[in-house]
Amino acid sequence: MTAFLYERIAEALEQSIRQGTLKEGDKLPSVRHSSKQRGVSPSTIFQAYYLLEAKGLIEARSKSGYYVTFAVTKSSRPTYQIEKQSHPTPKQLDSVSIIEEMEELRDSSTLIRLSSAYPAPDLLPTAKIQKAIIEATRMNKGQLLPYALPQGNKALRSIIGKQLLEWGDYYTPDEMIITTGCMEALNLCLRAVARPGDIIAMDQLTYFGIAQMVENLSLQVIAIPIHDENGLDIDFLEKAFQSFSVKVCLSVTNFSNPTGAVIPTGQKQRLVKLLHQYQIPLIEDDIYGDLYFDTTRPSTCKQFDEEGWVMYCSSFSKTLAPGFRVGYCLPGRFLSAVLQQKRIHSISTDSLAQLSLLHFLQKGRYSFFLRKLRTALHKQSLQYAQAIRMHFPKEVSFLMPQGGMVLWLSFPARFDGYQLFRAAKEQDIGISPGQVFAVEGSYKNYIRLSFSHPYDEKVETGLKQLGQLAKKLLH
Amino acid sequence: MTAFLYERIAEALEQSIRQGTLKEGDKLPSVRHSSKQRGVSPSTIFQAYYLLEAKGLIEARSKSGYYVTFAVTKSSRPTYQIEKQSHPTPKQLDSVSIIEEMEELRDSSTLIRLSSAYPAPDLLPTAKIQKAIIEATRMNKGQLLPYALPQGNKALRSIIGKQLLEWGDYYTPDEMIITTGCMEALNLCLRAVARPGDIIAMDQLTYFGIAQMVENLSLQVIAIPIHDENGLDIDFLEKAFQSFSVKVCLSVTNFSNPTGAVIPTGQKQRLVKLLHQYQIPLIEDDIYGDLYFDTTRPSTCKQFDEEGWVMYCSSFSKTLAPGFRVGYCLPGRFLSAVLQQKRIHSISTDSLAQLSLLHFLQKGRYSFFLRKLRTALHKQSLQYAQAIRMHFPKEVSFLMPQGGMVLWLSFPARFDGYQLFRAAKEQDIGISPGQVFAVEGSYKNYIRLSFSHPYDEKVETGLKQLGQLAKKLLH
C-alpha cells in the first residue's frame, strides 16, 4: 500500500524524534513555514501533525505551535546476549512448569496485565462487530446452523484473499483454508507434513504454545539462532539442512513474539530460495504482520514463494476478535493434506463466527479499523517505553518494536526474570519471564512486557512498581 | 427422567405396533373405553394417542376413532455376518480412498442426501437460535470479542452439567471442558492419554473420521468385535487387556454410527469394572445419546464411573447447531492433561457460539426442542424403514434403530456396497458404503442410510431408485 504524502512526512518527523534529533520540548516548524519549505499544502502538514499528535509524540500548545512531548533517549540499543549453538543438534523439548503458574493468573480481574499478547477489549470495535453479528444472523437463516464447508465459507476466503494484496498476490478462495484460529492453522500444517520423530527447525525464541505443540507431536527440534537484533541465522539453517533430514521449518517472520523482531526482506528471500533448493516446507506464522507502525507492511516469505513450499498462517485473533477463533492458512502445495487434517480435527470452523466476520469485512470496515488499532498500539509502545526508561534500572535495554504489542527487555546476566515474575505476581502484576520462550538457551535474564492495554494510571502504577521490584532484585 | 403416564401408555402401544400385534388398519380402543379399562383420565389417553399420531404411527379418522397407519413387518430381524477375530492383534489402519470420493458429493445442491448423519436444517430450531444469538450479542458486550477461558464459558459448563442429570449425576463446571465440537473432544482426550505407537482398543465399526484420527496419531489398533446385535464383546476386550498393554479404549456407546447399536447397561457396567481393574481410560463418545426414541434415555459408562477412568465426550452438533462447533467432555482424572491439550490445539472455543448456546439453553428451550426432534426422527425412521421394505430386495435386513439417525443395511455376502454407492452417485443419490466404517473385517455387503431428512417425495423417489439399483446389482 502506498503511503499518503502526509504519512510520509509524519514518518520522517517520527524518525527524527525516535533518533533524538528532535528532543522533548523542541518546537516543530510552523505549518506555514513547513508547507512553504516542503512545497506542499498547509493541510498536508496539518494532517501529518495530527497523526503525530494522535500517536502522542507531539502536542499543540495554545497560540504557540506544536512541541515534541516524547523523550526517547538513545540508550535503547539492545545488548542481546545471543546464545548461539555452533552446530545444529536436534533435541526434544521439555514442558515448562512456569507456564502453568502463568495460567493461574488468567482469571484474576484485578491483575495489571502486562503479560497478554492480544489487544485489550477497549481497542476492539465491539459495537461494529455486534452490529455485524446481528445483521449476519438475520440475513443467513439457511447457513447459520448447518456445518460450514471444511475448507471454510467461500465468500470469507475470497475477501481475505483479496486483502492479502497488501503484501503480495491476490489469493483465490481455493488456495485458502479457514481454521479455528492461527493455532489450529499451525497445528494442521505441522501434522500435514511431519510425523512423530521428524526434525523441525524453528525460531530459538518463540511463543510457548507453539513450543508445546511441537513437543506434543514428539518432534526433534533444531533451534535456529537469532542472527542479529533482527532476523535468523540463515547460514546456520543451511548447515542444518545439509547435516540433517529436516522435515519442516516454523518461524514467526514479522514482529516475533517475544522479541518483536522482523526478518529483513533479503533474509526472507534467501530463506525461500533455500526451501526450494532443499524441498523443505516452511510454516510461516504472520499473526502480527498487520500490526506495523511504519507506513508500509513488512514483507512475508509467502510473497516470494513461487513453488508452494511456504505454508502461510494468520488469523483475526490479534486484530479483531480473539474469541471468535477464526484463522486461515495458504498451505501451497500441501493444501489437500492440510484439508484432510482439518476434517479429522474439527470438521469445520464455526459457521456463525465466519458469517459475522464476513459481514464485517464486506462493509469495508477492516482497513479503517486496523489503521486506528496500529496508531493506538504505536502510541502505547512509546508510552510504555518511556515509563520503562523512567522507572526501570538503567541497565535494562530493549529494541523499540516496529509493530506488534510486546517489548523484550534484557537485564544483566545475573538477573532472574522468573524471580521478578514471582514478585510481580504478589503485587497483582502479570509479566512473562524470558525462559518460557526459549527453545534453546536459557534467556533467564529477559522478560516480555505487553503494551496491548491503553496506557492509564493503573498501567503507570504497575510499571513503576515493577521497576522498583527489578531494582531491588538487581542491587 | 421418569416418563409421564401418557408416555408409558404410548410406549406400550408402540411396541404392539412394532411387534405386529397391532397391524396397519387396526382400530385402537376408544378413548372412553381405554380410560375406563386402564383407570386413567380420558385426557391421559388422548395425550398418548396424540403422541403416537405425531410419530406417524396412528391417525384419527373423522367420527370413527384412531387407526394404525404403519405396517412394520416382522422381517426386520437382522442377519449380521459378524466377522470375529479370535485373538486380539494390534495393527495400523489404512486410509480409505472411498472417503475422498464421498467428500466430492458434499457440495452438490441437487443430491438426495441419504448419507449425512446430522439433522437436516428443517429439523433445527433456526428462528429460536437466531433470536438467542441476537439477544446474547446485545447482552454480552464485554465477553464477545476477548478469548473465552480455555476450559470454556463457566455458565455454559454449569447448565450443561445440570442437564446431564437426565442420565446420571450432576456435574460441576470444574469437571467439564468445552471443546470445538465432539471431534475436538475426542482428539484432545486421545492425545492426553496416548502417544504414537500406543495401543488403542476401539469399536470394530465406527465413524471413519474417528478411524482417521486414530491412524493420524500413529496408534496401533485392536478392533473390539460386535458381540451380538447390540453391544461389544467384553470377553474379547478382557483378553486384549491381559495380552497387550492397551493404553486407551474408544467406543460410541449409544446409537453407534454406523450400526445404531446401544451397548446394554449390564455390559456398560462390566466394561467400567474392567477399566478400573486394569486402570485403562475409556473415551466414551455419546454424541447420539440424546436422540432416543423410547421414553427413557439410554445409560452411559460415565454414570457407573466412580474412579474417573471414563472420558465422556458429546456435543450439540447432532441436536442443535452442527455449524457452531460446540462440544464438551468430562475427562475424569485426566482433566488437567486434556485442558493442556486444549490450550495448544485451539486455545479456547469460539466465545460467540458459546454465549449464543448459553442463552438458548437458559431459556429452557432445549428439552422441549429435543422432544420434538426425537419424535420427528422416530417418525422418519419408521417411514424410511417402510419404504426400504417396499422397494429394496427382499434379502436386505436391518435392525430397527431405537435412536440416532442411521440405518445399517445388510445384503447377501456377494453384494458390493461400493458398487451401489457408485451407481447411486450417478443418479445423484448419496449413500455410505459399509467398508468405510470397518476398522476390522470388510463389511462390503453393508450400506449405511441416514434418515435425517424429513420423508418427502424426493426421498421416496431416491429410496425407490436405490432399491431398483440394489436389485439390479444383486440379480
CSV table of C-alpha atoms in Angstrom, one decimal, chain A residues 59-463:
chain,number,residue,atom,x,y,z
A,59,GLU,CA,1.3,18.2,21.4
A,60,ALA,CA,-0.3,21.5,20.3
A,61,ARG,CA,0.2,24.4,22.7
A,62,SER,CA,-2.4,27.2,22.5
A,63,LYS,CA,-1.2,30.1,20.3
A,64,SER,CA,2.3,28.7,20.2
A,65,GLY,CA,2.5,25.7,17.9
A,66,TYR,CA,3.5,22.1,18.1
A,67,TYR,CA,6.0,20.7,20.6
A,68,VAL,CA,7.7,17.3,20.9
A,69,THR,CA,6.4,15.5,24.0
A,70,PHE,CA,8.3,12.3,23.9
A,71,ALA,CA,11.8,11.8,25.2
A,72,VAL,CA,13.2,8.8,23.5
A,73,THR,CA,16.7,8.6,24.7
A,74,LYS,CA,19.4,6.9,22.7
A,75,SER,CA,20.0,4.2,25.3
A,76,SER,CA,17.5,1.9,23.5
A,77,ARG,CA,20.2,0.0,21.8
A,78,PRO,CA,19.8,-3.6,23.0
A,79,THR,CA,22.6,-5.7,24.3
A,80,TYR,CA,21.2,-9.2,23.4
A,81,GLN,CA,23.4,-11.9,24.8
A,82,ILE,CA,22.7,-14.1,21.8
A,83,GLU,CA,23.2,-17.7,22.8
A,84,LYS,CA,24.4,-19.4,19.8
A,85,GLN,CA,24.9,-23.1,19.0
A,86,SER,CA,27.8,-23.8,16.9
A,87,HIS,CA,26.4,-27.0,15.4
A,88,PRO,CA,22.8,-27.9,14.8
A,89,THR,CA,21.8,-30.6,17.2
A,90,PRO,CA,18.2,-32.0,17.3
A,91,LYS,CA,16.7,-32.4,20.7
A,92,GLN,CA,13.3,-33.0,22.4
A,93,LEU,CA,11.7,-30.1,24.3
A,94,ASP,CA,10.6,-30.2,27.9
A,95,SER,CA,7.5,-28.6,29.2
A,96,VAL,CA,8.0,-25.7,31.3
A,97,SER,CA,6.1,-25.7,34.6
A,98,ILE,CA,6.3,-21.9,34.8
A,99,ILE,CA,3.6,-21.8,32.1
A,100,GLU,CA,1.2,-23.5,34.5
A,101,GLU,CA,1.9,-20.8,37.0
A,102,MET,CA,1.3,-18.1,34.4
A,103,GLU,CA,-2.1,-19.7,33.5
A,104,GLU,CA,-3.2,-19.3,37.2
A,105,LEU,CA,-3.3,-15.5,36.6
A,106,ARG,CA,-5.7,-15.7,33.7
A,107,ASP,CA,-8.9,-15.5,35.7
A,108,SER,CA,-7.9,-12.6,38.0
A,109,SER,CA,-10.0,-9.5,37.5
A,110,THR,CA,-7.7,-7.2,39.4
A,111,LEU,CA,-4.5,-8.1,37.7
A,112,ILE,CA,-2.4,-5.4,35.9
A,113,ARG,CA,-2.0,-7.3,32.6
A,114,LEU,CA,1.5,-6.7,31.2
A,115,SER,CA,1.5,-10.4,30.0
A,116,SER,CA,-1.1,-10.8,27.3
A,117,ALA,CA,-0.1,-10.6,23.7
A,118,TYR,CA,-3.5,-9.8,22.3
A,119,PRO,CA,-5.3,-6.4,22.1
A,120,ALA,CA,-7.2,-5.1,25.1
A,121,PRO,CA,-11.0,-5.1,24.7
A,122,ASP,CA,-11.0,-1.3,24.6
A,123,LEU,CA,-9.0,-1.4,21.4
A,124,LEU,CA,-11.5,-3.6,19.6
A,125,PRO,CA,-14.5,-2.4,17.5
A,126,THR,CA,-17.1,-4.1,19.7
A,127,ALA,CA,-20.1,-2.1,18.7
A,128,LYS,CA,-19.4,-2.5,15.0
A,129,ILE,CA,-18.9,-6.2,15.3
A,130,GLN,CA,-22.1,-6.6,17.4
A,131,LYS,CA,-23.9,-5.0,14.6
A,132,ALA,CA,-22.2,-7.3,12.0
A,133,ILE,CA,-23.2,-10.4,14.1
A,134,ILE,CA,-26.9,-9.3,14.3
A,135,GLU,CA,-27.1,-8.4,10.6
A,136,ALA,CA,-25.3,-11.7,9.6
A,137,THR,CA,-27.6,-13.7,11.8
A,138,ARG,CA,-30.7,-12.1,10.3
A,139,MET,CA,-29.5,-12.5,6.7
A,140,ASN,CA,-28.2,-16.0,6.8
A,141,LYS,CA,-31.1,-18.2,8.0
A,142,GLY,CA,-30.1,-21.1,6.0
A,143,GLN,CA,-26.3,-21.1,6.6
A,144,LEU,CA,-26.2,-20.5,10.4
A,145,LEU,CA,-26.7,-23.9,11.9
A,146,PRO,CA,-25.5,-26.5,9.3
A,147,TYR,CA,-21.8,-27.4,9.2
A,148,ALA,CA,-19.7,-24.9,7.2
A,149,LEU,CA,-17.5,-26.4,4.5
A,150,PRO,CA,-14.3,-28.0,5.9
A,151,GLN,CA,-12.3,-25.5,3.8
A,152,GLY,CA,-14.4,-22.6,5.2
A,153,ASN,CA,-17.0,-20.2,4.0
A,154,LYS,CA,-16.1,-19.4,0.3
A,155,ALA,CA,-17.1,-15.7,0.4
A,156,LEU,CA,-14.9,-15.2,3.5
A,157,ARG,CA,-12.0,-17.0,1.9
A,158,SER,CA,-12.5,-14.7,-1.2
A,159,ILE,CA,-12.5,-11.5,0.8
A,160,ILE,CA,-9.4,-12.5,2.9
A,161,GLY,CA,-7.6,-13.5,-0.3
A,162,LYS,CA,-8.1,-10.0,-1.7
A,163,GLN,CA,-6.9,-8.3,1.4
A,164,LEU,CA,-3.6,-10.1,1.1
A,165,LEU,CA,-2.9,-8.0,-1.9
A,166,GLU,CA,-1.4,-5.5,0.6
A,167,TRP,CA,1.7,-7.6,0.8
A,168,GLY,CA,1.6,-9.9,-2.2
A,169,ASP,CA,-0.5,-11.5,-4.7
A,170,TYR,CA,-4.2,-12.0,-4.8
A,171,TYR,CA,-5.0,-15.4,-3.5
A,172,THR,CA,-8.1,-17.4,-4.7
A,173,PRO,CA,-10.6,-19.0,-2.3
A,174,ASP,CA,-9.4,-22.4,-3.5
A,175,GLU,CA,-5.9,-21.8,-2.2
A,176,MET,CA,-7.1,-21.0,1.4
A,177,ILE,CA,-8.4,-22.9,4.3
A,178,ILE,CA,-10.3,-21.3,7.2
A,179,THR,CA,-9.2,-22.6,10.6
A,180,THR,CA,-10.1,-22.3,14.2
A,181,GLY,CA,-7.7,-19.6,14.9
A,182,CYS,CA,-4.0,-19.4,13.9
A,183,MET,CA,-3.1,-22.1,16.5
A,184,GLU,CA,-5.2,-24.6,14.6
A,185,ALA,CA,-3.7,-23.5,11.3
A,186,LEU,CA,-0.2,-24.2,12.7
A,187,ASN,CA,-1.3,-27.5,14.1
A,188,LEU,CA,-2.9,-28.7,10.9
A,189,CYS,CA,0.1,-27.6,8.7
A,190,LEU,CA,2.5,-29.2,11.1
A,191,ARG,CA,0.6,-32.5,11.2
A,192,ALA,CA,0.2,-32.5,7.4
A,193,VAL,CA,3.9,-32.6,6.8
A,194,ALA,CA,5.6,-34.1,9.9
A,195,ARG,CA,5.3,-37.3,11.8
A,196,PRO,CA,6.5,-38.1,15.3
A,197,GLY,CA,10.3,-38.3,15.5
A,198,ASP,CA,10.7,-36.0,12.5
A,199,ILE,CA,13.1,-33.0,12.7
A,200,ILE,CA,11.8,-29.4,12.8
A,201,ALA,CA,13.9,-26.3,12.6
A,202,MET,CA,12.3,-23.4,14.4
A,203,ASP,CA,12.9,-20.0,16.0
A,204,GLN,CA,15.2,-20.1,19.0
A,205,LEU,CA,12.7,-17.8,20.8
A,206,THR,CA,9.0,-18.4,20.3
A,207,TYR,CA,5.5,-18.4,21.8
A,208,PHE,CA,5.5,-21.2,24.3
A,209,GLY,CA,2.2,-22.6,22.9
A,210,ILE,CA,4.0,-23.3,19.7
A,211,ALA,CA,6.9,-25.0,21.5
A,212,GLN,CA,4.4,-27.1,23.4
A,213,MET,CA,2.6,-28.1,20.2
A,214,VAL,CA,5.9,-29.2,18.7
A,215,GLU,CA,6.8,-31.1,21.8
A,216,ASN,CA,3.3,-32.7,21.8
A,217,LEU,CA,3.9,-34.1,18.3
A,218,SER,CA,7.1,-35.7,19.5
A,219,LEU,CA,9.3,-33.8,17.0
A,220,GLN,CA,13.0,-33.4,17.3
A,221,VAL,CA,13.9,-29.7,17.4
A,222,ILE,CA,16.7,-27.7,15.9
A,223,ALA,CA,16.6,-24.1,17.2
A,224,ILE,CA,17.5,-21.5,14.6
A,225,PRO,CA,19.6,-18.9,16.4
A,226,ILE,CA,18.8,-15.2,16.2
A,227,HIS,CA,21.2,-13.7,13.8
A,228,ASP,CA,21.4,-10.2,14.9
A,229,GLU,CA,19.0,-7.8,16.5
A,230,ASN,CA,16.6,-8.9,13.8
A,231,GLY,CA,16.4,-11.9,11.7
A,232,LEU,CA,17.5,-15.5,11.7
A,233,ASP,CA,20.9,-17.1,11.2
A,234,ILE,CA,20.3,-18.4,7.7
A,235,ASP,CA,23.8,-19.8,7.4
A,236,PHE,CA,23.2,-21.9,10.5
A,237,LEU,CA,19.9,-23.1,8.9
A,238,GLU,CA,21.6,-24.1,5.7
A,239,LYS,CA,24.1,-26.1,7.8
A,240,ALA,CA,21.2,-27.8,9.4
A,241,PHE,CA,19.6,-28.6,6.0
A,242,GLN,CA,22.9,-30.1,4.9
A,243,SER,CA,23.5,-32.2,8.1
A,244,PHE,CA,20.1,-33.5,8.9
A,245,SER,CA,16.9,-34.5,7.2
A,246,VAL,CA,15.0,-31.5,8.4
A,247,LYS,CA,11.3,-32.2,7.6
A,248,VAL,CA,9.8,-28.7,8.2
A,249,CYS,CA,10.7,-25.2,9.4
A,250,LEU,CA,8.5,-22.9,11.5
A,251,SER,CA,9.0,-19.2,12.0
A,252,VAL,CA,7.2,-16.1,13.1
A,253,THR,CA,8.6,-13.8,10.5
A,254,ASN,CA,7.2,-10.4,11.5
A,255,PHE,CA,7.1,-8.8,15.0
A,256,SER,CA,8.1,-12.1,16.6
A,257,ASN,CA,6.6,-13.0,19.9
A,258,PRO,CA,8.6,-12.4,22.3
A,259,THR,CA,11.3,-10.4,20.6
A,260,GLY,CA,9.3,-8.1,18.3
A,261,ALA,CA,11.9,-8.8,15.6
A,262,VAL,CA,11.2,-8.7,11.8
A,263,ILE,CA,13.2,-10.9,9.5
A,264,PRO,CA,14.6,-8.5,6.9
A,265,THR,CA,13.3,-8.9,3.3
A,266,GLY,CA,16.6,-10.0,1.9
A,267,GLN,CA,16.8,-12.8,4.5
A,268,LYS,CA,13.3,-13.9,3.7
A,269,GLN,CA,14.2,-14.2,0.1
A,270,ARG,CA,17.2,-16.2,0.9
A,271,LEU,CA,15.2,-18.4,3.2
A,272,VAL,CA,12.6,-19.2,0.5
A,273,LYS,CA,15.4,-20.0,-2.0
A,274,LEU,CA,16.8,-22.5,0.5
A,275,LEU,CA,13.4,-24.1,1.0
A,276,HIS,CA,13.0,-24.6,-2.8
A,277,GLN,CA,16.6,-25.9,-3.1
A,278,TYR,CA,16.2,-28.5,-0.3
A,279,GLN,CA,12.4,-29.0,-0.8
A,280,ILE,CA,11.6,-28.3,2.8
A,281,PRO,CA,8.3,-26.6,3.8
A,282,LEU,CA,8.2,-23.5,6.0
A,283,ILE,CA,5.2,-22.8,8.2
A,284,GLU,CA,5.2,-19.0,8.3
A,285,ASP,CA,3.3,-17.6,11.2
A,286,ASP,CA,2.4,-14.0,10.3
A,287,ILE,CA,-0.2,-13.3,13.0
A,288,TYR,CA,1.2,-9.9,14.0
A,289,GLY,CA,2.1,-8.8,10.4
A,290,ASP,CA,-0.8,-6.4,10.1
A,291,LEU,CA,0.2,-4.5,13.2
A,292,TYR,CA,3.1,-2.5,11.7
A,293,PHE,CA,3.9,1.1,12.9
A,294,ASP,CA,5.7,2.2,9.7
A,295,THR,CA,3.8,3.3,6.7
A,296,THR,CA,4.2,0.0,4.8
A,297,ARG,CA,3.5,-3.5,5.8
A,298,PRO,CA,6.5,-5.8,6.2
A,299,SER,CA,7.1,-8.5,3.6
A,300,THR,CA,6.4,-12.2,4.0
A,301,CYS,CA,8.2,-15.3,2.9
A,302,LYS,CA,4.9,-16.3,1.1
A,303,GLN,CA,5.2,-13.4,-1.3
A,304,PHE,CA,8.5,-14.8,-2.7
A,305,ASP,CA,7.3,-18.4,-2.7
A,306,GLU,CA,6.7,-19.5,-6.3
A,307,GLU,CA,6.8,-23.2,-5.8
A,308,GLY,CA,4.3,-23.6,-2.9
A,309,TRP,CA,6.8,-24.6,-0.1
A,310,VAL,CA,5.6,-21.9,2.3
A,311,MET,CA,2.5,-22.6,4.4
A,312,TYR,CA,1.3,-19.2,5.4
A,313,CYS,CA,-0.8,-18.9,8.6
A,314,SER,CA,-2.6,-16.0,10.2
A,315,SER,CA,-5.8,-15.0,11.9
A,316,PHE,CA,-8.1,-12.2,13.2
A,317,SER,CA,-7.2,-13.0,16.8
A,318,LYS,CA,-4.7,-10.2,17.3
A,319,THR,CA,-6.6,-7.6,15.4
A,320,LEU,CA,-10.4,-8.0,15.6
A,321,ALA,CA,-11.9,-10.8,17.7
A,322,PRO,CA,-9.6,-13.1,19.6
A,323,GLY,CA,-12.6,-15.1,21.0
A,324,PHE,CA,-14.0,-15.9,17.6
A,325,ARG,CA,-11.2,-18.3,16.8
A,326,VAL,CA,-11.1,-17.6,13.1
A,327,GLY,CA,-7.8,-18.0,11.3
A,328,TYR,CA,-6.7,-19.0,7.9
A,329,CYS,CA,-3.8,-20.6,6.0
A,330,LEU,CA,-2.4,-20.8,2.5
A,331,PRO,CA,-0.7,-24.2,2.5
A,332,GLY,CA,0.7,-24.0,-1.0
A,333,ARG,CA,1.4,-27.5,-2.4
A,334,PHE,CA,0.2,-29.1,0.8
A,335,LEU,CA,-3.4,-27.9,0.5
A,336,SER,CA,-5.1,-31.3,0.3
A,337,ALA,CA,-3.1,-32.8,3.1
A,338,VAL,CA,-4.0,-29.8,5.4
A,339,LEU,CA,-7.6,-30.0,4.4
A,340,GLN,CA,-7.6,-33.7,5.4
A,341,GLN,CA,-6.2,-32.7,8.8
A,342,LYS,CA,-8.9,-30.1,9.2
A,343,ARG,CA,-11.6,-32.7,8.6
A,344,ILE,CA,-10.3,-35.0,11.3
A,345,HIS,CA,-9.5,-32.3,13.8
A,346,SER,CA,-12.6,-30.1,13.9
A,347,ILE,CA,-14.6,-31.0,10.8
A,348,SER,CA,-15.1,-27.3,10.0
A,349,THR,CA,-14.8,-23.8,11.7
A,350,ASP,CA,-17.8,-22.2,13.4
A,351,SER,CA,-20.3,-21.0,10.8
A,352,LEU,CA,-21.6,-18.1,13.0
A,353,ALA,CA,-18.2,-16.6,13.6
A,354,GLN,CA,-17.3,-16.9,9.9
A,355,LEU,CA,-20.6,-15.3,8.7
A,356,SER,CA,-20.2,-12.5,11.3
A,357,LEU,CA,-16.6,-11.7,10.3
A,358,LEU,CA,-17.6,-11.9,6.6
A,359,HIS,CA,-20.3,-9.3,7.1
A,360,PHE,CA,-17.9,-7.0,9.0
A,361,LEU,CA,-15.3,-7.3,6.2
A,362,GLN,CA,-17.8,-6.8,3.5
A,363,LYS,CA,-18.7,-3.4,5.0
A,364,GLY,CA,-15.1,-2.4,4.3
A,365,ARG,CA,-14.5,-1.6,8.0
A,366,TYR,CA,-11.4,-3.6,8.5
A,367,SER,CA,-8.7,-1.4,7.0
A,368,PHE,CA,-10.1,1.7,8.6
A,369,PHE,CA,-10.2,-0.1,12.0
A,370,LEU,CA,-6.7,-1.6,11.5
A,371,ARG,CA,-5.3,1.9,10.9
A,372,LYS,CA,-6.8,3.1,14.2
A,373,LEU,CA,-5.5,0.0,16.1
A,374,ARG,CA,-2.0,0.4,14.7
A,375,THR,CA,-1.9,4.1,15.7
A,376,ALA,CA,-3.1,3.2,19.2
A,377,LEU,CA,-0.6,0.4,19.6
A,378,HIS,CA,2.2,2.6,18.3
A,379,LYS,CA,1.4,5.3,20.8
A,380,GLN,CA,1.2,2.8,23.6
A,381,SER,CA,4.6,1.4,22.7
A,382,LEU,CA,6.1,4.8,23.1
A,383,GLN,CA,4.3,5.5,26.3
A,384,TYR,CA,5.3,2.2,27.8
A,385,ALA,CA,8.9,2.6,26.6
A,386,GLN,CA,9.1,6.0,28.2
A,387,ALA,CA,7.8,4.7,31.5
A,388,ILE,CA,10.2,1.8,31.5
A,389,ARG,CA,13.1,4.2,30.9
A,390,MET,CA,11.9,6.4,33.7
A,391,HIS,CA,11.2,3.7,36.3
A,392,PHE,CA,13.4,0.6,35.5
A,393,PRO,CA,17.0,0.0,36.4
A,394,LYS,CA,19.3,1.8,33.9
A,395,GLU,CA,20.9,-1.5,32.9
A,396,VAL,CA,17.7,-2.6,31.2
A,397,SER,CA,17.8,-2.4,27.4
A,398,PHE,CA,15.4,-3.2,24.6
A,399,LEU,CA,14.8,-2.5,20.9
A,400,MET,CA,11.9,-0.2,20.1
A,401,PRO,CA,9.4,-2.5,18.4
A,402,GLN,CA,8.2,-1.5,14.9
A,403,GLY,CA,4.9,-3.4,15.3
A,404,GLY,CA,3.1,-6.0,17.3
A,405,MET,CA,2.4,-5.5,21.0
A,406,VAL,CA,5.4,-6.7,23.1
A,407,LEU,CA,8.6,-5.4,24.5
A,408,TRP,CA,11.5,-7.8,25.1
A,409,LEU,CA,13.6,-6.5,28.0
A,410,SER,CA,17.2,-7.5,28.6
A,411,PHE,CA,18.7,-7.3,32.1
A,412,PRO,CA,22.3,-8.0,33.2
A,413,ALA,CA,23.2,-11.7,33.1
A,414,ARG,CA,22.9,-12.2,36.9
A,415,PHE,CA,19.2,-11.2,36.8
A,416,ASP,CA,16.4,-13.8,37.1
A,417,GLY,CA,13.2,-12.9,35.2
A,418,TYR,CA,11.3,-15.7,37.0
A,419,GLN,CA,12.1,-14.1,40.4
A,420,LEU,CA,10.7,-10.8,39.0
A,421,PHE,CA,7.6,-12.7,37.8
A,422,ARG,CA,7.0,-14.2,41.2
A,423,ALA,CA,7.5,-10.9,43.0
A,424,ALA,CA,5.2,-9.1,40.5
A,425,LYS,CA,2.5,-11.8,40.9
A,426,GLU,CA,2.5,-11.0,44.6
A,427,GLN,CA,1.6,-7.4,43.8
A,428,ASP,CA,-1.0,-8.4,41.2
A,429,ILE,CA,1.1,-7.6,38.2
A,430,GLY,CA,1.3,-10.1,35.3
A,431,ILE,CA,4.5,-10.4,33.2
A,432,SER,CA,6.2,-13.2,31.2
A,433,PRO,CA,9.6,-14.4,32.3
A,434,GLY,CA,12.0,-14.8,29.3
A,435,GLN,CA,12.8,-18.5,29.8
A,436,VAL,CA,9.3,-19.7,28.9
A,437,PHE,CA,10.0,-18.6,25.3
A,438,ALA,CA,13.4,-20.2,25.0
A,439,VAL,CA,13.6,-23.2,22.7
A,440,GLU,CA,17.4,-23.1,23.1
A,441,GLY,CA,19.4,-21.2,25.6
A,442,SER,CA,18.1,-20.0,29.0
A,443,TYR,CA,17.2,-16.3,28.5
A,444,LYS,CA,16.5,-16.2,32.2
A,445,ASN,CA,17.7,-12.5,32.3
A,446,TYR,CA,14.9,-11.4,29.9
A,447,ILE,CA,11.2,-10.6,30.4
A,448,ARG,CA,8.5,-9.9,27.9
A,449,LEU,CA,6.1,-7.0,28.6
A,450,SER,CA,3.0,-6.4,26.6
A,451,PHE,CA,1.8,-2.9,25.7
A,452,SER,CA,-1.6,-4.1,24.5
A,453,HIS,CA,-3.5,-2.2,27.2
A,454,PRO,CA,-4.1,1.5,26.8
A,455,TYR,CA,-1.6,3.4,29.0
A,456,ASP,CA,-3.6,4.6,32.0
A,457,GLU,CA,-2.9,5.3,35.7
A,458,LYS,CA,-3.2,1.6,36.5
A,459,VAL,CA,-0.6,0.6,34.0
A,460,GLU,CA,1.7,3.5,35.0
A,461,THR,CA,1.5,2.4,38.7
A,462,GLY,CA,2.2,-1.2,37.6
A,463,LEU,CA,5.2,-0.2,35.6
